[in-house]
XYZ file of C-alpha atoms in Angstrom:
456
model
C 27.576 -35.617 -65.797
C 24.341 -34.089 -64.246
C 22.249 -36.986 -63.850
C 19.409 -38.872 -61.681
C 21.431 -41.331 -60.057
C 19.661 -45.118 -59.713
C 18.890 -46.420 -56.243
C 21.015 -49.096 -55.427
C 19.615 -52.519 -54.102
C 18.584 -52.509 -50.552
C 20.237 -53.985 -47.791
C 19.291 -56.804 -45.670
C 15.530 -55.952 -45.099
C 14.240 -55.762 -41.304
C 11.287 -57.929 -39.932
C 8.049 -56.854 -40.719
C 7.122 -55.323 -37.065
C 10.665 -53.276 -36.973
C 9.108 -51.827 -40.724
C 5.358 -51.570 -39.665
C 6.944 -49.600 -35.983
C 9.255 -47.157 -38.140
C 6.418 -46.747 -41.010
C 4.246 -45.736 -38.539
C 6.509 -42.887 -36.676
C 7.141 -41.740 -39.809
C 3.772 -40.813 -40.420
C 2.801 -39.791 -37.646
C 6.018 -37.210 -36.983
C 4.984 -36.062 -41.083
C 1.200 -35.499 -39.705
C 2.042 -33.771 -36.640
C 4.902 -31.841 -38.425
C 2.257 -30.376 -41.657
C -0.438 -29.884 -38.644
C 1.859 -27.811 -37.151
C 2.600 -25.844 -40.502
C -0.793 -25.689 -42.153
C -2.419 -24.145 -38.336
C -0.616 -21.407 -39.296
C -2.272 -20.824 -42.555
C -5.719 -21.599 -42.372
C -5.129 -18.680 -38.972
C -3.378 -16.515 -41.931
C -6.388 -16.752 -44.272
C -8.670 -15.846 -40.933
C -7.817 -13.731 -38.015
C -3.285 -13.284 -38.022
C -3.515 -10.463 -40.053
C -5.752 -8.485 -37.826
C -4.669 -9.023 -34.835
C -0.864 -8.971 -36.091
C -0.646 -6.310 -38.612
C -3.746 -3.764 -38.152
C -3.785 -1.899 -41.309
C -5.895 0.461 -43.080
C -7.631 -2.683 -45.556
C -8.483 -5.712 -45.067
C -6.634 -6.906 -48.341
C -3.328 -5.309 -46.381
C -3.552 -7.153 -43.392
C -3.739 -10.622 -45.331
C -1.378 -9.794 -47.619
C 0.809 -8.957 -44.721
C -0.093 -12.352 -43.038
C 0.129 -14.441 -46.131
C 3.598 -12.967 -46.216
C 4.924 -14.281 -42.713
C 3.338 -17.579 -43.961
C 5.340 -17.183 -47.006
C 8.429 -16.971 -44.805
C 8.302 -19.984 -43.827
C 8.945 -21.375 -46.774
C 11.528 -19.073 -47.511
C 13.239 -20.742 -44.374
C 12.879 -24.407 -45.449
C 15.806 -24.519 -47.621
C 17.873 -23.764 -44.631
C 16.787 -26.701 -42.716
C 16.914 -28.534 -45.848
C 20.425 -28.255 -46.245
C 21.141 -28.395 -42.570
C 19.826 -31.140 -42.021
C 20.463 -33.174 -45.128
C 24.134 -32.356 -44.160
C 23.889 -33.912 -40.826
C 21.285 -36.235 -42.053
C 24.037 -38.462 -44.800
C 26.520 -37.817 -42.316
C 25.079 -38.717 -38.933
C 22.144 -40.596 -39.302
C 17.874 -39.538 -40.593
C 16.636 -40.220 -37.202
C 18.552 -37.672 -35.384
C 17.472 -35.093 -37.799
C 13.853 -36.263 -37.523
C 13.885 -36.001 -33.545
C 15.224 -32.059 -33.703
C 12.896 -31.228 -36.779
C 9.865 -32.374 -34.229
C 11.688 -30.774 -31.219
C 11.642 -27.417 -33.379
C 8.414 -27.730 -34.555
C 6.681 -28.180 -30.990
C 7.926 -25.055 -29.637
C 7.448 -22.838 -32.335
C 4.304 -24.134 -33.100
C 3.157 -23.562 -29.240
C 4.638 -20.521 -28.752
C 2.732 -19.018 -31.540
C -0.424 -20.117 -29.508
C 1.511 -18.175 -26.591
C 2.453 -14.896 -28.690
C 0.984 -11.507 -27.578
C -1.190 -9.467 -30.346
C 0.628 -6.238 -31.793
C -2.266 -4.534 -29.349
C -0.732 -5.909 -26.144
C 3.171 -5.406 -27.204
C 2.803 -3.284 -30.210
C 5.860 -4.117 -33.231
C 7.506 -6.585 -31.235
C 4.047 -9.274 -31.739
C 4.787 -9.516 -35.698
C 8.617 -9.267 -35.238
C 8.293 -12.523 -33.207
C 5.327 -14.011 -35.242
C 7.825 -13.785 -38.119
C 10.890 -15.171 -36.098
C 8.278 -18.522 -34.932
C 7.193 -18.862 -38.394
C 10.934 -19.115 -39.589
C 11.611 -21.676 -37.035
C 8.387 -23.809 -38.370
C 10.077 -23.259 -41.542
C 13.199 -24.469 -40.775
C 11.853 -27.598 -38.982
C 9.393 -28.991 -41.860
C 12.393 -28.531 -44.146
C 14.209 -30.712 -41.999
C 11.532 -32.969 -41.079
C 10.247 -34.226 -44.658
C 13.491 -36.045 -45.748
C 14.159 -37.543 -42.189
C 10.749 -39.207 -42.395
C 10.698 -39.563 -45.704
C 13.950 -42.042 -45.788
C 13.094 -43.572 -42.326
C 9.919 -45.244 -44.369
C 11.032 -45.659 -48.341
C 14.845 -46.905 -46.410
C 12.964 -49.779 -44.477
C 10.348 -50.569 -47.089
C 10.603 -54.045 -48.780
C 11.413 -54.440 -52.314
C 9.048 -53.220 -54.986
C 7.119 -51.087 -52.712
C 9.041 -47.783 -52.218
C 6.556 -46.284 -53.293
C 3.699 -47.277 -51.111
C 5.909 -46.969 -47.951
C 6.830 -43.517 -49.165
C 3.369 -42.503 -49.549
C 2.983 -42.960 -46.011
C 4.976 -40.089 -44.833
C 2.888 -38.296 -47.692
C -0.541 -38.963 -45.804
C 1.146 -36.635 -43.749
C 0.171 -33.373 -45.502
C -4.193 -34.446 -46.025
C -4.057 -35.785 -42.311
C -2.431 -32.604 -41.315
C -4.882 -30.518 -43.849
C -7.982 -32.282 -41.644
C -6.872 -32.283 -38.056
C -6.326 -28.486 -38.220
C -9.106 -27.577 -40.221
C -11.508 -30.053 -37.751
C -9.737 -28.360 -34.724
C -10.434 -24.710 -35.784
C -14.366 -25.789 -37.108
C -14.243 -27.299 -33.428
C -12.932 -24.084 -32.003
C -15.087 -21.786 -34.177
C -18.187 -23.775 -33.294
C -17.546 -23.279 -29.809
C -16.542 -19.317 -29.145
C -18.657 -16.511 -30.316
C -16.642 -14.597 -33.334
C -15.376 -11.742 -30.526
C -14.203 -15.018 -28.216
C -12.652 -16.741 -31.210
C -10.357 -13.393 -32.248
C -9.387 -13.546 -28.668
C -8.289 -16.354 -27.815
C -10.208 -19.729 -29.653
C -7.887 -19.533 -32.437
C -5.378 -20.257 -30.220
C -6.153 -23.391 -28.834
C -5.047 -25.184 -32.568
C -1.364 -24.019 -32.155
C -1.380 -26.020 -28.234
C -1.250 -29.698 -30.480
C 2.767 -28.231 -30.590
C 3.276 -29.571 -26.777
C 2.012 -33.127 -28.109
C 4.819 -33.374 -30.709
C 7.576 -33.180 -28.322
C 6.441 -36.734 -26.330
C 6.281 -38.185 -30.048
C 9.778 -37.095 -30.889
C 10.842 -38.810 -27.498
C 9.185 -41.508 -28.955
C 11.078 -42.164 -31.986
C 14.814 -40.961 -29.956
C 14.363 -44.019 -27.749
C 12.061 -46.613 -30.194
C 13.071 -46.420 -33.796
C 16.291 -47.677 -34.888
C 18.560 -46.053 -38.017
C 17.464 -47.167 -41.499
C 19.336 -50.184 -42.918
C 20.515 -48.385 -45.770
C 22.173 -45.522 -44.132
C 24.454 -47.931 -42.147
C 25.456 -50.186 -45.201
C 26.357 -46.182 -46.974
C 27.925 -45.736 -43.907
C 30.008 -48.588 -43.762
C 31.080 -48.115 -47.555
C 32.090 -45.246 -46.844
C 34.013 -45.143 -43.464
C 36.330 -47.892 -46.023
C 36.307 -45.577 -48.868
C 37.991 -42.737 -46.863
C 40.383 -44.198 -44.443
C 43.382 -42.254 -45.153
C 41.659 -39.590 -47.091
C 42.610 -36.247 -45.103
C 39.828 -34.341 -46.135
C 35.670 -35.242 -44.590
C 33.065 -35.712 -47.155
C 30.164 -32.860 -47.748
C 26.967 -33.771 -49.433
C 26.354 -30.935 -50.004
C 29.411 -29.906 -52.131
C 28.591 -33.419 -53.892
C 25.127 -32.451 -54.997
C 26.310 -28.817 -56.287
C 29.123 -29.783 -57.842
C 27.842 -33.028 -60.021
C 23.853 -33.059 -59.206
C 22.814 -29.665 -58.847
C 20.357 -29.553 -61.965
C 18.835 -32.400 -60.788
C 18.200 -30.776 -57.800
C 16.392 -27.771 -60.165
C 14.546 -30.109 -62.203
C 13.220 -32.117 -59.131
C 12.140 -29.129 -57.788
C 10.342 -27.756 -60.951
C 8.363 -30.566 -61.290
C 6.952 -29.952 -58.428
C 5.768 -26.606 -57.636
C 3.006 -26.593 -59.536
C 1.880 -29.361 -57.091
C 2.481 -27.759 -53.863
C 1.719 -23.624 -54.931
C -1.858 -25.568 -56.378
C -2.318 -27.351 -53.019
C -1.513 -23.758 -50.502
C -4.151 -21.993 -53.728
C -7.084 -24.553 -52.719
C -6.392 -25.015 -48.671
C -5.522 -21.099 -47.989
C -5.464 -18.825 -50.846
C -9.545 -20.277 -51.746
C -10.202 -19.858 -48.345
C -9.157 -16.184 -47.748
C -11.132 -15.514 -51.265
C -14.025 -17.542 -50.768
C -15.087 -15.573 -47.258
C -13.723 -12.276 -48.248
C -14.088 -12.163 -52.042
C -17.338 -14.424 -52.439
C -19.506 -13.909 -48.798
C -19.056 -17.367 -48.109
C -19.014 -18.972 -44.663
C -15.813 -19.872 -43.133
C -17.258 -22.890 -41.083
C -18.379 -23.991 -44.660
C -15.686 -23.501 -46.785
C -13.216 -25.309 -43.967
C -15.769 -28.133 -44.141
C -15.123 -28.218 -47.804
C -11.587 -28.635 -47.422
C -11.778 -30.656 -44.714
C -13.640 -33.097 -46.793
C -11.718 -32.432 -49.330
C -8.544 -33.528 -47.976
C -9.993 -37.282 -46.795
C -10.169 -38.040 -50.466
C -6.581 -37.898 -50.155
C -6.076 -40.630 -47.803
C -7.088 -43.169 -50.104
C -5.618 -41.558 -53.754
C -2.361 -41.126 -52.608
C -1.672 -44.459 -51.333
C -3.199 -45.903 -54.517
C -1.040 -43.560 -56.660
C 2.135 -44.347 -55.283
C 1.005 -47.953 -55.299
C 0.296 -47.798 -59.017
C 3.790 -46.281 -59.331
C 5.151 -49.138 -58.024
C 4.029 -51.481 -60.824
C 4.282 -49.393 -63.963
C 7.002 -46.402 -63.088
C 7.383 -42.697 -61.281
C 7.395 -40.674 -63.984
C 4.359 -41.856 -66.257
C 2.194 -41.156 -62.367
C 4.006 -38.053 -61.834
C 3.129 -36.522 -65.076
C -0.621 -37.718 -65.787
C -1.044 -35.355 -62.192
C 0.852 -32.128 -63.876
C -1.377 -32.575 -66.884
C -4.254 -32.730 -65.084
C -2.984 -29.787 -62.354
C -2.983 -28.086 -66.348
C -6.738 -29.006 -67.724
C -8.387 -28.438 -65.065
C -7.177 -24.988 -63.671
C -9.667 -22.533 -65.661
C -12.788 -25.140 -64.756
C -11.352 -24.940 -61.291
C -11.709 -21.048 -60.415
C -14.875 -21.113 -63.029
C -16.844 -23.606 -60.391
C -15.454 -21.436 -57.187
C -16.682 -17.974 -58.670
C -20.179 -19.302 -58.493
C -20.120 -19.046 -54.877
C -21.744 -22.261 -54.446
C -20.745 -24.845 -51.923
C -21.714 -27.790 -54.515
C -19.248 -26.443 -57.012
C -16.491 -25.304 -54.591
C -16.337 -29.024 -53.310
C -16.699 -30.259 -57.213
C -13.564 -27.536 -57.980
C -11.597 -28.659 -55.101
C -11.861 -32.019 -55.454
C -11.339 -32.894 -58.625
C -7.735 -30.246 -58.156
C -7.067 -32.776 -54.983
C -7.577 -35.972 -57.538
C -4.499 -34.238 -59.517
C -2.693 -33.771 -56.117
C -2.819 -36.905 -55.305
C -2.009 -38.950 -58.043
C 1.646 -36.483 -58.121
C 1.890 -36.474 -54.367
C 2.132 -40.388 -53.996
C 4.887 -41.255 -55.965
C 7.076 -38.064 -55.635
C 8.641 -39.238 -52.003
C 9.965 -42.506 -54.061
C 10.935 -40.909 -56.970
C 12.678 -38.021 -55.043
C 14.731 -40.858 -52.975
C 15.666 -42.906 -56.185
C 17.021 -39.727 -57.719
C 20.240 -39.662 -55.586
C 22.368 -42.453 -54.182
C 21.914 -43.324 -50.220
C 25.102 -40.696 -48.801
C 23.775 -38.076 -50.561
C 19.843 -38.764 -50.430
C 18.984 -36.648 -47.662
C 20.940 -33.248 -48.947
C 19.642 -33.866 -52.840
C 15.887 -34.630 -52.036
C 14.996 -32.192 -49.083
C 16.829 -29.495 -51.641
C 14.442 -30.971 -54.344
C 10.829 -30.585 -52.308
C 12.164 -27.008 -50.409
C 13.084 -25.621 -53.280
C 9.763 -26.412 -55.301
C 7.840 -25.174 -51.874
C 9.721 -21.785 -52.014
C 8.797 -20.888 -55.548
C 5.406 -22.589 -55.120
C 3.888 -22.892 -52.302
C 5.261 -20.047 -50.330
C 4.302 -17.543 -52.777
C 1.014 -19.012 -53.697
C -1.500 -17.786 -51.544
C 0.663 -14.085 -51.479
C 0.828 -14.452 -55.363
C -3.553 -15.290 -56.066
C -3.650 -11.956 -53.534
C -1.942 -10.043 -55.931
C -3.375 -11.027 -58.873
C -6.632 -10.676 -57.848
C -6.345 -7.768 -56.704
C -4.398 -6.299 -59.620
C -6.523 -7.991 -62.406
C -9.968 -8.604 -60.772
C -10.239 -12.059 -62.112
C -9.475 -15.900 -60.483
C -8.418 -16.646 -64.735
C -5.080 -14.478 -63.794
C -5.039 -17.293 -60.456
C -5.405 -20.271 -63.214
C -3.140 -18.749 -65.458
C -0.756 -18.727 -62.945
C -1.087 -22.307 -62.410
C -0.750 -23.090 -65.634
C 2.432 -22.045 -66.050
C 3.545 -24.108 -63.190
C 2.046 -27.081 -64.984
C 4.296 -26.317 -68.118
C 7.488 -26.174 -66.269
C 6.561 -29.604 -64.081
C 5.980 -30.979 -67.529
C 9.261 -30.276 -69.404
C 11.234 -31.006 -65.918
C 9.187 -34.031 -65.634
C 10.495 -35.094 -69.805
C 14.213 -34.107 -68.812
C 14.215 -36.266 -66.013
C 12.681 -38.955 -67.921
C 15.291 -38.718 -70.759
C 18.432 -38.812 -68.457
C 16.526 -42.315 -66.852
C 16.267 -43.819 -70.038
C 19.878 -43.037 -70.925
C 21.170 -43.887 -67.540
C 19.272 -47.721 -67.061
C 21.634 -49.872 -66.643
C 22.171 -53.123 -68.865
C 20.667 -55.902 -66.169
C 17.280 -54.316 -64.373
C 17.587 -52.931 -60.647
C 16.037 -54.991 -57.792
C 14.511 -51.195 -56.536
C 12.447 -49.551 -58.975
C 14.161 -47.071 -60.301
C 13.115 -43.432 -61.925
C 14.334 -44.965 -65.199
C 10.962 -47.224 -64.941
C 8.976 -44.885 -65.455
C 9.599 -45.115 -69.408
């Protein structure tokens, strides 16, 4: 039967500096990665579609660039299942080393990449083939990390440890929105569609001495070698190799689904306020860009302290019950949201925003935990990177292309909140399935780990 499978106890924990040294490389290779990939979209919302795809609107040249950025996501699947493959066969840090390898140069030559004025179709033809490498590399990159820390953590705080290769995504949000205020604040406008947006995508060259880093530092998680072990035993004398992959569609592929529905409203609402709001708020509304990315740069520190506490919290009273107060909230508070940014004021846009990134948060923390926990260690890698890509295909991918659309097609944000809401209604009945199949699957005598099945 389809179900969410219980984490099993953990090995042998490590000393505390082997955790703290592999905690930390894990969130730093998940802030460098989601620097990498969000560079590419605040340049989307501002100066890509110009320079990359000269058309005869405005609106056509975003939508063109908010496409390419959608393609990325698109990709992330395939490095999802690539690497989850190789991942629960091989090892998370091996994955985790090539995810950052791909990342760097894709992400640098981007910064490198002739304008279609230089070398005419060929500049978007290879803007679209470096954005599908970025894609492919965060889809590999987010379940490497994300084992490497909830794998070493200590018991009863999965959660917490996960949540630091979530502190990935606001720490990625604020170093490239401070390095393009940096850059704007420093060329003229003529200077900056030259060449100053450029000088964000350069970070890529810094990645590649931090994936050296954790090749030669960081050791394999505890629990991969004990799955390892258990099952090197179980198939001496089997003639056929095991595939995760066939394992998770064959027995756990509606988990998979459900994981991944309970989660796009999350990440489609997060690309909406960090790209989608910034494209509309200096297009649509007249507003600043140096003042909106201040906004969101702000913004996104709130995040560095909610989503630690969230996951935290999730730790002591369950997954699920976190998970979901964050999808209801995603739900309330998308009309107020877009009713606060259509007044055009600063004040309110921060008030909008933040009070969205609260709801972020508080899903955000514990969803790395209760991802892992929802397959067993040899299968952990394929099952949750399948989970998150998934949910960022159908949400955040599409996002910022999708608010594009509908405001252009309906001349109203509501059709924007309405689209969100939708989201939230299919997180919430994922979120109840998934709750259901934990309370029938607890087992008799409580789990050391926290399980999803706490969470009720």
């Amino acid at each position: 039967m389809d179900s969410p499978a219980p984490a099993p106890a953990t090995p042998t924990a490590p000393a505390d500096p082997r955790r703290r040294r592999v905690a930390t490389a894990a969130a730093l290779a998940s802030a460098v990665e989601w620097y990498d990939y969000f560079v590419f979209g605040i340049a989307a919302a501002l100066v890509l579609g110009d320079l990359y795809f000269p058309a005869g609107s405005s609106s056509a040249g975003v939508l063109a660039a908010f496409a390419t950025f959608a393609v990325g996501f698109l990709a992330r699947p395939i490095g999802g299942v690539i690497a989850g493959q190789l991942g629960d066969k091989r090892g998370r840090k091996p994955m985790l080393v090539l995810a950052l390898t791909l990342m760097g140069v894709a992400t640098a030559g981007i910064g490198l990449l002739p304008t279609y004025e230089t070398i005419g179709i060929a500049a978007p033809i290879l803007l679209v083939l470096l954005r599908i490498v970025q894609g492919i590399a965060v889809g590999a990159q987010w379940g490497g990390a994300m084992l490497m820390a909830t794998e070493y953590a200590p018991e009863g705080k999965r959660g917490l440890y996960g949540s630091l290769v979530q502190l990935g995504v606001p720490i990625g949000v604020v170093t490239a929105n401070t390095v393009f205020l940096v850059a704007g604040s420093v060329t003229s406008e003529s200077t900056f569609a030259s060449w100053g947006w450029r000088v964000p995508f350069f970070v890529g060259f810094l990645v590649l001495g931090l994936a050296w880093y954790i090749h030669t530092k960081v050791e394999e998680t505890p629990e991969f070698r004990e799955a390892e072990r258990a099952l090197a035993e179980k198939e001496k004398g089997e003639t056929t190799s095991r595939s995760p992959l066939r394992t998770i569609l064959r027995s756990h592929l509606g988990t998979v689904f459900l994981a991944g529905g309970s989660f796009a409203v999350n990440t489609a609402t997060f690309y909406i306020i960090i790209t989608g709001v910034l494209d509309y708020a200096t297009r649509e509304l007249d507003m600043k860009r140096s003042a909106v990315l201040a906004v969101s740069l702000c913004v996104s520190l709130t995040q560095l302290v909610l989503i630690p506490a969230a996951a935290a919290l999730s730790d002591r009273i369950g997954r699920l019950r976190i998970y979901a107060a964050g999808a209801i909230g995603l739900l309330v508070w998308a009309v107020p949201m877009f009713l606060l940014i259509d007044t055009a004021s600063l004040l309110w846009l921060g008030v909008g925003t933040f009070v969205t990134s609260c709801f972020l948060s508080i899903m955000y923390g514990p969803q790395a935990a209760l991802f892992a926990e929802l397959f067993t260690a040899e299968m952990r890698y394929t099952g949750a990177s399948l989970g998150y890509q998934i949910a960022a295909v159908f949400g955040g991918g599409l996002a910022p292309f999708m608010m594009v659309l509908l405001l252009e097609a309906t001349g109203t944000s509501m059709a924007v909140s309405a689209y969100i809401i939708g989201l939230a209604v299919i997180a919430l009945i994922s979120i109840r399935i998934l709750a259901s199949r934990a309370v029938r699957n607890t087992p008799a005598a409580p789990s050391p780990v926290p399980s999803t099945a706490s969470a009720d």
